[in-house]
mmCIF file of C-alpha atoms in Angstrom:
data_model
loop_
_atom_site.group_PDB
_atom_site.id
_atom_site.type_symbol
_atom_site.label_atom_id
_atom_site.label_comp_id
_atom_site.label_asym_id
_atom_site.label_seq_id
_atom_site.Cartn_x
_atom_site.Cartn_y
_atom_site.Cartn_z
ATOM 1 C CA MET G 15 -23.535 -7.737 -13.147
ATOM 2 C CA LYS G 16 -26.745 -6.305 -15.108
ATOM 3 C CA GLN G 17 -28.778 -5.323 -11.777
ATOM 4 C CA TYR G 18 -25.587 -3.927 -10.255
ATOM 5 C CA LEU G 19 -25.133 -1.821 -13.171
ATOM 6 C CA ASN G 20 -28.990 -0.690 -13.157
ATOM 7 C CA LYS G 21 -29.082 -0.025 -9.641
ATOM 8 C CA LEU G 22 -25.997 2.348 -10.302
ATOM 9 C CA MET G 23 -27.348 4.429 -13.369
ATOM 10 C CA THR G 24 -30.421 5.305 -11.266
ATOM 11 C CA GLY G 25 -28.201 6.855 -8.604
ATOM 12 C CA GLN G 26 -28.393 3.893 -5.918
ATOM 13 C CA SER G 27 -25.483 2.933 -4.215
ATOM 14 C CA LEU G 28 -24.813 -0.311 -3.494
ATOM 15 C CA SER G 29 -24.643 -1.846 -0.159
ATOM 16 C CA PHE G 30 -21.530 -3.599 1.381
ATOM 17 C CA VAL G 31 -22.492 -7.204 1.063
ATOM 18 C CA GLU G 32 -23.862 -6.048 -3.156
ATOM 19 C CA MET G 33 -20.513 -4.450 -3.463
ATOM 20 C CA LYS G 34 -18.368 -7.400 -2.877
ATOM 21 C CA GLU G 35 -20.310 -9.584 -5.078
ATOM 22 C CA ALA G 36 -19.744 -7.284 -8.310
ATOM 23 C CA SER G 37 -16.563 -7.365 -6.870
ATOM 24 C CA GLU G 38 -15.980 -10.778 -7.205
ATOM 25 C CA LEU G 39 -17.856 -10.821 -10.764
ATOM 26 C CA MET G 40 -14.780 -8.588 -11.786
ATOM 27 C CA LEU G 41 -12.555 -10.457 -10.872
ATOM 28 C CA SER G 42 -14.230 -13.941 -12.556
ATOM 29 C CA GLU G 43 -13.689 -15.008 -16.025
ATOM 30 C CA ASN G 44 -17.413 -15.174 -16.339
ATOM 31 C CA ILE G 45 -17.525 -11.170 -17.240
ATOM 32 C CA SER G 46 -16.279 -8.897 -20.015
ATOM 33 C CA ASP G 47 -13.819 -5.793 -20.554
ATOM 34 C CA SER G 48 -16.798 -3.942 -21.417
ATOM 35 C CA GLU G 49 -19.378 -4.774 -18.539
ATOM 36 C CA ILE G 50 -16.307 -4.077 -16.008
ATOM 37 C CA ALA G 51 -15.777 -0.438 -17.808
ATOM 38 C CA ALA G 52 -19.272 0.050 -17.542
ATOM 39 C CA PHE G 53 -19.569 -0.666 -14.055
ATOM 40 C CA LEU G 54 -16.518 1.244 -13.060
ATOM 41 C CA ILE G 55 -17.913 4.345 -15.287
ATOM 42 C CA ALA G 56 -21.436 4.015 -13.537
ATOM 43 C CA LEU G 57 -19.708 3.812 -10.300
ATOM 44 C CA LYS G 58 -17.490 6.777 -10.974
ATOM 45 C CA ALA G 59 -20.790 9.002 -12.428
ATOM 46 C CA LYS G 60 -22.684 8.234 -8.991
ATOM 47 C CA GLY G 61 -19.848 8.606 -6.442
ATOM 48 C CA GLU G 62 -18.338 6.304 -4.632
ATOM 49 C CA SER G 63 -20.197 5.471 -1.243
ATOM 50 C CA VAL G 64 -18.190 4.328 1.982
ATOM 51 C CA GLU G 65 -19.934 0.827 1.752
ATOM 52 C CA GLU G 66 -18.662 0.878 -1.980
ATOM 53 C CA MET G 67 -15.117 0.949 -1.281
ATOM 54 C CA ALA G 68 -14.948 -1.028 1.750
ATOM 55 C CA GLY G 69 -16.664 -3.711 -0.138
ATOM 56 C CA LEU G 70 -14.398 -3.721 -2.884
ATOM 57 C CA ALA G 71 -11.254 -3.499 -0.869
ATOM 58 C CA THR G 72 -12.861 -6.167 1.300
ATOM 59 C CA THR G 73 -12.664 -8.221 -1.969
ATOM 60 C CA LEU G 74 -9.441 -7.334 -3.230
ATOM 61 C CA LYS G 75 -7.623 -8.293 0.174
ATOM 62 C CA ASN G 76 -9.775 -11.706 0.395
ATOM 63 C CA LYS G 77 -8.241 -12.477 -3.469
ATOM 64 C CA ALA G 78 -4.696 -11.296 -2.693
ATOM 65 C CA HIS G 79 -2.174 -13.526 -1.428
ATOM 66 C CA SER G 80 -3.184 -14.699 1.951
ATOM 67 C CA TYR G 81 -0.988 -12.928 5.284
ATOM 68 C CA GLN G 82 -1.228 -14.091 8.679
ATOM 69 C CA ARG G 83 -0.694 -11.728 11.107
ATOM 70 C CA PRO G 84 3.014 -11.522 11.834
ATOM 71 C CA SER G 85 2.658 -10.092 15.113
ATOM 72 C CA THR G 86 0.112 -6.999 16.514
ATOM 73 C CA GLY G 87 0.346 -3.732 15.824
ATOM 74 C CA ILE G 88 1.343 -3.694 12.010
ATOM 75 C CA THR G 89 0.725 -0.242 10.293
ATOM 76 C CA ASP G 90 1.202 1.329 6.775
ATOM 77 C CA ASN G 91 1.712 4.472 5.513
ATOM 78 C CA CYS G 92 0.461 5.176 1.749
ATOM 79 C CA GLY G 93 -1.110 8.081 -0.184
ATOM 80 C CA THR G 94 -3.555 7.932 -3.017
ATOM 81 C CA GLY G 95 -1.389 9.378 -5.836
ATOM 82 C CA GLY G 96 -3.106 11.488 -8.107
ATOM 83 C CA ASP G 97 -1.772 15.032 -6.821
ATOM 84 C CA GLY G 98 0.206 15.948 -9.597
ATOM 85 C CA SER G 99 3.276 17.276 -7.671
ATOM 86 C CA GLN G 100 5.471 14.889 -8.920
ATOM 87 C CA SER G 101 7.227 14.796 -5.070
ATOM 88 C CA PHE G 102 10.159 12.465 -4.279
ATOM 89 C CA ASN G 103 9.003 9.263 -2.645
ATOM 90 C CA ILE G 104 7.780 10.723 0.818
ATOM 91 C CA SER G 105 6.148 7.816 2.062
ATOM 92 C CA THR G 106 8.826 5.293 0.932
ATOM 93 C CA THR G 107 11.616 7.331 2.986
ATOM 94 C CA ALA G 108 9.191 7.541 5.988
ATOM 95 C CA ALA G 109 8.339 4.077 6.370
ATOM 96 C CA PHE G 110 12.018 3.410 7.581
ATOM 97 C CA VAL G 111 11.938 6.064 9.617
ATOM 98 C CA ILE G 112 8.755 4.792 11.313
ATOM 99 C CA ALA G 113 10.404 1.076 11.408
ATOM 100 C CA GLY G 114 13.457 2.449 13.150
ATOM 101 C CA ALA G 115 11.316 4.321 15.912
ATOM 102 C CA GLY G 116 10.016 0.785 16.717
ATOM 103 C CA GLU G 117 6.451 0.183 14.183
ATOM 104 C CA LYS G 118 6.174 -2.851 12.305
ATOM 105 C CA VAL G 119 5.406 -1.854 8.884
ATOM 106 C CA ALA G 120 4.091 -3.924 6.154
ATOM 107 C CA LYS G 121 4.402 -1.154 3.306
ATOM 108 C CA HIS G 122 2.391 -1.693 0.115
ATOM 109 C CA GLY G 123 3.145 -0.136 -3.026
ATOM 110 C CA ASN G 124 3.572 0.025 -6.669
ATOM 111 C CA ARG G 125 5.194 1.163 -9.712
ATOM 112 C CA SER G 126 4.776 4.668 -11.031
ATOM 113 C CA ILE G 127 1.250 5.793 -11.800
ATOM 114 C CA SER G 128 0.554 9.472 -11.572
ATOM 115 C CA SER G 129 4.183 10.378 -10.291
ATOM 116 C CA LYS G 130 7.566 10.043 -11.784
ATOM 117 C CA THR G 131 8.666 7.362 -9.767
ATOM 118 C CA GLY G 132 6.364 4.810 -7.623
ATOM 119 C CA SER G 133 7.671 3.076 -3.999
ATOM 120 C CA ALA G 134 8.592 -0.395 -6.133
ATOM 121 C CA ASP G 135 10.480 1.939 -8.764
ATOM 122 C CA VAL G 136 12.896 3.404 -5.888
ATOM 123 C CA LEU G 137 13.266 0.257 -3.648
ATOM 124 C CA GLU G 138 14.182 -1.575 -6.969
ATOM 125 C CA SER G 139 16.903 0.814 -7.452
ATOM 126 C CA LEU G 140 18.011 0.051 -4.083
ATOM 127 C CA GLY G 141 18.172 -3.521 -4.663
ATOM 128 C CA VAL G 142 15.383 -3.988 -2.765
ATOM 129 C CA ALA G 143 13.235 -7.448 -4.131
ATOM 130 C CA LEU G 144 9.705 -7.005 -5.297
ATOM 131 C CA ASP G 145 8.543 -10.521 -4.983
ATOM 132 C CA PHE G 146 8.737 -11.529 -1.455
ATOM 133 C CA SER G 147 6.721 -14.553 -0.400
ATOM 134 C CA THR G 148 4.161 -14.750 2.238
ATOM 135 C CA ASP G 149 6.528 -16.446 4.355
ATOM 136 C CA GLU G 150 9.353 -14.097 3.865
ATOM 137 C CA VAL G 151 7.125 -11.115 4.179
ATOM 138 C CA GLU G 152 6.430 -12.126 7.738
ATOM 139 C CA GLU G 153 9.712 -13.152 8.470
ATOM 140 C CA LEU G 154 10.826 -9.595 7.369
ATOM 141 C CA LEU G 155 8.191 -8.281 9.511
ATOM 142 C CA ASN G 156 9.162 -9.964 12.471
ATOM 143 C CA GLU G 157 13.087 -9.979 12.209
ATOM 144 C CA ASN G 158 13.353 -6.388 10.547
ATOM 145 C CA GLY G 159 10.258 -4.769 11.455
ATOM 146 C CA ILE G 160 9.729 -3.493 7.667
ATOM 147 C CA ALA G 161 8.854 -5.661 4.729
ATOM 148 C CA PHE G 162 7.444 -4.408 1.017
ATOM 149 C CA LEU G 163 4.439 -5.752 -0.680
ATOM 150 C CA PHE G 164 4.563 -4.996 -4.617
ATOM 151 C CA ALA G 165 0.873 -4.524 -5.017
ATOM 152 C CA PRO G 166 0.579 -6.222 -8.622
ATOM 153 C CA TYR G 167 2.553 -9.364 -7.023
ATOM 154 C CA VAL G 168 0.354 -9.426 -3.958
ATOM 155 C CA HIS G 169 -3.010 -9.203 -6.099
ATOM 156 C CA PRO G 170 -2.478 -10.982 -9.157
ATOM 157 C CA LYS G 171 -6.180 -11.505 -9.952
ATOM 158 C CA VAL G 172 -6.561 -7.714 -10.569
ATOM 159 C CA LYS G 173 -4.297 -7.727 -13.822
ATOM 160 C CA ARG G 174 -7.070 -7.658 -16.136
ATOM 161 C CA ILE G 175 -9.146 -5.050 -14.323
ATOM 162 C CA GLY G 176 -5.726 -2.958 -14.699
ATOM 163 C CA LYS G 177 -5.916 -3.703 -18.644
ATOM 164 C CA VAL G 178 -9.386 -2.176 -18.516
ATOM 165 C CA ARG G 179 -8.442 0.753 -16.487
ATOM 166 C CA LYS G 180 -5.584 1.795 -18.806
ATOM 167 C CA GLU G 181 -7.882 1.674 -21.791
ATOM 168 C CA LEU G 182 -10.516 3.633 -20.297
ATOM 169 C CA LYS G 183 -7.980 6.324 -19.074
ATOM 170 C CA LEU G 184 -10.434 7.903 -16.633
ATOM 171 C CA PRO G 185 -10.013 7.916 -12.533
ATOM 172 C CA THR G 186 -12.331 5.073 -11.177
ATOM 173 C CA ILE G 187 -12.727 3.991 -7.497
ATOM 174 C CA PHE G 188 -9.100 2.047 -8.224
ATOM 175 C CA ASN G 189 -7.789 5.481 -8.001
ATOM 176 C CA LEU G 190 -8.895 5.987 -4.414
ATOM 177 C CA ILE G 191 -8.600 2.652 -2.505
ATOM 178 C CA GLY G 192 -4.934 1.187 -3.491
ATOM 179 C CA PRO G 193 -4.020 2.022 0.227
ATOM 180 C CA LEU G 194 -6.725 0.157 1.746
ATOM 181 C CA THR G 195 -6.073 -3.123 -0.034
ATOM 182 C CA ASN G 196 -3.042 -3.950 1.788
ATOM 183 C CA PRO G 197 -3.370 -8.147 2.689
ATOM 184 C CA VAL G 198 -1.608 -7.675 5.769
ATOM 185 C CA PRO G 199 -4.002 -7.206 8.507
ATOM 186 C CA LEU G 200 -3.371 -3.704 9.638
ATOM 187 C CA GLU G 201 -4.307 -2.441 13.408
ATOM 188 C CA THR G 202 -3.411 1.208 12.235
ATOM 189 C CA GLN G 203 -2.933 3.353 9.265
ATOM 190 C CA LEU G 204 -1.770 6.768 7.682
ATOM 191 C CA ILE G 205 -3.394 7.293 4.325
ATOM 192 C CA GLY G 206 -2.741 10.357 2.328
ATOM 193 C CA ILE G 207 -5.471 11.729 -0.088
ATOM 194 C CA TYR G 208 -5.236 14.535 -2.681
ATOM 195 C CA ARG G 209 -9.049 15.417 -2.386
ATOM 196 C CA ARG G 210 -9.741 16.996 0.866
ATOM 197 C CA ASP G 211 -13.739 16.645 0.332
ATOM 198 C CA LEU G 212 -13.034 12.819 1.226
ATOM 199 C CA LEU G 213 -10.974 12.953 4.124
ATOM 200 C CA GLU G 214 -14.090 11.878 6.746
ATOM 201 C CA LYS G 215 -15.435 9.599 3.713
ATOM 202 C CA MET G 216 -11.883 7.610 3.998
ATOM 203 C CA ALA G 217 -12.016 7.333 7.723
ATOM 204 C CA GLN G 218 -15.255 6.274 7.551
ATOM 205 C CA VAL G 219 -14.064 3.266 5.176
ATOM 206 C CA LEU G 220 -11.162 2.761 7.754
ATOM 207 C CA LYS G 221 -13.548 2.681 10.262
ATOM 208 C CA LEU G 222 -15.825 -0.016 8.409
ATOM 209 C CA LEU G 223 -12.726 -2.066 7.778
ATOM 210 C CA GLY G 224 -11.937 -2.618 11.152
ATOM 211 C CA ARG G 225 -8.760 -0.080 11.795
ATOM 212 C CA GLU G 226 -8.463 0.820 15.718
ATOM 213 C CA ARG G 227 -6.356 3.837 14.917
ATOM 214 C CA ALA G 228 -5.937 5.919 11.373
ATOM 215 C CA ILE G 229 -5.106 9.331 10.162
ATOM 216 C CA VAL G 230 -5.890 10.815 6.536
ATOM 217 C CA ILE G 231 -4.158 13.851 5.857
ATOM 218 C CA ASN G 232 -4.281 16.208 2.878
ATOM 219 C CA GLY G 233 -1.525 18.527 2.631
ATOM 220 C CA ALA G 234 -1.042 22.228 1.696
ATOM 221 C CA GLY G 235 -1.617 22.488 -1.896
ATOM 222 C CA TYR G 236 -3.850 19.399 -1.774
ATOM 223 C CA LEU G 237 -0.699 17.005 -1.443
ATOM 224 C CA ASP G 238 -1.412 13.139 -0.618
ATOM 225 C CA GLU G 239 1.028 13.762 1.927
ATOM 226 C CA ALA G 240 1.619 16.155 5.035
ATOM 227 C CA SER G 241 3.262 19.320 3.502
ATOM 228 C CA LEU G 242 5.522 22.079 4.787
ATOM 229 C CA ALA G 243 4.264 24.508 2.230
ATOM 230 C CA GLY G 244 1.394 25.896 4.479
ATOM 231 C CA GLU G 245 -1.867 24.347 6.243
ATOM 232 C CA ASN G 246 -2.616 20.600 6.562
ATOM 233 C CA HIS G 247 -6.362 19.324 7.068
ATOM 234 C CA PHE G 248 -6.570 15.549 8.575
ATOM 235 C CA VAL G 249 -9.219 13.485 10.460
ATOM 236 C CA LEU G 250 -8.239 11.369 13.497
ATOM 237 C CA LEU G 251 -9.924 7.791 13.861
ATOM 238 C CA ASP G 252 -9.576 6.869 17.126
ATOM 239 C CA LYS G 253 -11.577 3.759 18.520
ATOM 240 C CA GLY G 254 -14.417 4.469 16.438
ATOM 241 C CA ASN G 255 -14.838 8.433 16.741
ATOM 242 C CA ILE G 256 -13.696 10.361 13.838
ATOM 243 C CA THR G 257 -12.554 14.172 14.483
ATOM 244 C CA LYS G 258 -11.471 16.723 12.359
ATOM 245 C CA HIS G 259 -8.033 18.716 12.620
ATOM 246 C CA ALA G 260 -5.623 21.344 10.942
ATOM 247 C CA PHE G 261 -2.091 22.201 11.574
ATOM 248 C CA HIS G 262 0.422 24.627 10.016
ATOM 249 C CA PRO G 263 4.333 23.642 10.257
ATOM 250 C CA SER G 264 5.195 26.110 12.541
ATOM 251 C CA ASP G 265 2.565 24.967 14.607
ATOM 252 C CA VAL G 266 4.662 21.546 15.184
ATOM 253 C CA GLY G 267 8.145 23.065 15.044
ATOM 254 C CA LEU G 268 9.236 22.848 11.656
ATOM 255 C CA HIS G 269 10.475 25.400 8.816
ATOM 256 C CA VAL G 270 8.167 26.232 5.916
ATOM 257 C CA TYR G 271 9.037 25.045 2.454
ATOM 258 C CA GLU G 272 7.358 24.989 -0.588
ATOM 259 C CA ASN G 273 5.897 21.828 -2.425
ATOM 260 C CA ASN G 274 8.329 22.626 -5.651
ATOM 261 C CA GLU G 275 11.154 22.294 -3.362
ATOM 262 C CA ILE G 276 10.434 18.201 -2.809
ATOM 263 C CA ARG G 277 10.137 17.423 -6.212
ATOM 264 C CA GLY G 278 11.485 14.182 -7.262
ATOM 265 C CA GLY G 279 13.075 12.793 -10.483
ATOM 266 C CA SER G 280 13.936 9.194 -11.905
ATOM 267 C CA ALA G 281 14.280 6.119 -9.699
ATOM 268 C CA SER G 282 18.226 6.540 -9.104
ATOM 269 C CA GLU G 283 17.754 10.242 -7.976
ATOM 270 C CA ASN G 284 14.895 9.538 -5.775
ATOM 271 C CA ALA G 285 16.918 6.887 -4.187
ATOM 272 C CA GLU G 286 19.818 9.136 -3.645
ATOM 273 C CA ILE G 287 17.468 11.099 -1.771
ATOM 274 C CA LEU G 288 16.037 8.387 0.175
ATOM 275 C CA LEU G 289 19.585 7.324 1.442
ATOM 276 C CA GLN G 290 20.380 10.996 2.152
ATOM 277 C CA VAL G 291 17.573 12.012 4.269
ATOM 278 C CA LEU G 292 18.177 8.255 6.047
ATOM 279 C CA GLN G 293 22.028 9.630 6.373
ATOM 280 C CA GLY G 294 20.710 12.560 8.120
ATOM 281 C CA LYS G 295 21.326 15.565 5.319
ATOM 282 C CA GLU G 296 19.614 18.321 6.259
ATOM 283 C CA GLY G 297 16.848 20.161 4.214
ATOM 284 C CA PRO G 298 13.331 19.986 2.519
ATOM 285 C CA HIS G 299 13.395 16.441 2.137
ATOM 286 C CA LEU G 300 14.581 15.326 5.751
ATOM 287 C CA THR G 301 12.100 17.790 7.310
ATOM 288 C CA THR G 302 9.173 16.618 4.813
ATOM 289 C CA VAL G 303 10.016 13.087 5.944
ATOM 290 C CA LEU G 304 10.166 14.086 9.616
ATOM 291 C CA LEU G 305 6.621 15.472 9.200
ATOM 292 C CA ASN G 306 5.126 12.667 7.593
ATOM 293 C CA ALA G 307 7.158 9.956 9.615
ATOM 294 C CA GLY G 308 6.154 11.797 12.672
ATOM 295 C CA LEU G 309 2.321 12.074 11.815
ATOM 296 C CA SER G 310 2.464 8.032 11.235
ATOM 297 C CA LEU G 311 4.004 7.310 14.629
ATOM 298 C CA TYR G 312 1.080 9.440 16.220
ATOM 299 C CA ALA G 313 -1.568 7.506 13.955
ATOM 300 C CA THR G 314 -0.018 4.693 15.258
ATOM 301 C CA GLY G 315 -0.187 5.875 19.025
ATOM 302 C CA ARG G 316 3.425 5.440 19.837
ATOM 303 C CA ALA G 317 3.482 9.046 20.132
ATOM 304 C CA GLY G 318 1.035 11.029 21.989
ATOM 305 C CA SER G 319 1.289 14.121 19.751
ATOM 306 C CA ILE G 320 2.788 15.060 16.411
ATOM 307 C CA GLU G 321 5.494 16.764 17.985
ATOM 308 C CA GLU G 322 6.380 13.885 19.864
ATOM 309 C CA GLY G 323 6.210 11.754 16.812
ATOM 310 C CA ILE G 324 8.581 14.125 14.773
ATOM 311 C CA ARG G 325 10.922 13.798 17.795
ATOM 312 C CA LEU G 326 10.997 9.921 17.705
ATOM 313 C CA ALA G 327 11.305 10.443 13.794
ATOM 314 C CA ARG G 328 14.391 12.288 14.207
ATOM 315 C CA HIS G 329 15.955 10.209 16.308
ATOM 316 C CA SER G 330 15.373 7.040 14.330
ATOM 317 C CA ILE G 331 17.471 8.837 11.739
ATOM 318 C CA THR G 332 20.171 10.078 14.255
ATOM 319 C CA SER G 333 20.547 6.857 15.894
ATOM 320 C CA GLY G 334 20.835 5.079 12.453
ATOM 321 C CA ALA G 335 18.109 2.574 13.284
ATOM 322 C CA ALA G 336 16.179 4.314 10.254
ATOM 323 C CA LEU G 337 19.340 3.303 7.569
ATOM 324 C CA LYS G 338 19.429 0.038 9.512
ATOM 325 C CA LYS G 339 16.313 -1.097 8.281
ATOM 326 C CA LEU G 340 16.995 -0.541 4.855
ATOM 327 C CA ARG G 341 20.353 -2.222 4.676
ATOM 328 C CA PHE G 342 18.940 -4.928 6.133
ATOM 329 C CA LEU G 343 16.285 -5.257 3.287
ATOM 330 C CA GLN G 344 19.221 -4.865 0.645
ATOM 331 C CA THR G 345 20.919 -7.611 2.225
ATOM 332 C CA TYR G 346 18.520 -9.836 2.811
ATOM 333 C CA SER G 347 17.354 -9.288 -1.114
ATOM 334 C CA ASN G 348 20.934 -9.739 -2.162
ATOM 335 C CA ASP G 349 21.408 -13.085 -0.017
ATOM 336 C CA ARG G 350 17.978 -14.221 -1.707
ATOM 337 C CA LYS G 351 19.198 -13.496 -4.789
ATOM 338 C CA ARG G 352 22.193 -15.372 -4.462
ATOM 339 C CA GLY G 353 20.392 -18.384 -3.254
ATOM 340 C CA MET G 354 21.547 -17.916 0.261
ATOM 341 C CA ILE G 355 17.876 -17.844 1.136
ATOM 342 C CA VAL G 356 15.607 -20.534 0.296
#
């Protein structure tokens, strides 16, 4: 690790291979907590490169529970967090809408870190299990089109690094790469990021990781979601090409709402918002989900435009398909708890 630390401290970036090797060391028992902390701080001070982010993400995926591709066309929609908006669980709600529109969603998430309620918190409140086995995830993706992967469960070797990060109380590379570490092989992805200056860099990382098509979005007010409050900026990765775009909600036929109108609360409060959206209750929560689900459907290529994606997302809700995806997960989790699934 010393050679990598020396390199970072002189302002040099690590190659993809070097970062993979350094990441392997961080996950081993042959390194101290202080060395891990020093590495993370040195990396932060230098500024994380595309190859460093991709190298760490690759190592974390390789060290996670192993998932074979259940079928083709798996996607995920996830934000980095860190925008301070305290919004409700937008991407988690949108995931059911995306699945209801016909995409297979391996939803990767965690408990609350920078928001009041994380995806795991709200799903747990709804009775969804957090510890699905690899076989169960593959079964759920094939039968239901959506499964949830609880990050600490699928990444058991990262626990020690989590302890170091809590002691540091500083943002590190791990605050950026969460959405990149989904262990299920993904073909497409929507990533929300709170830093607009990293849009293209994140797209380059996704390209290096082999995504066929992806969108990285930074919303109005610097949300790590698409926002109804004003202009949104995103980059599109499509077959290796990266292009920059921007749009206003009015450009895609949606009403404008301020970001404070989509604030969330406790896990139970956010669970109620999620249910109301999937049941079609009109308002800023539903419209926000339509925008984000529509953008994700455009990212996967199912929709040819954001507007078409929004139409598909609305049909997913009005037809009851999105809610049906949630009910399947709830029933499956309950049956599993009662020992009816082995």
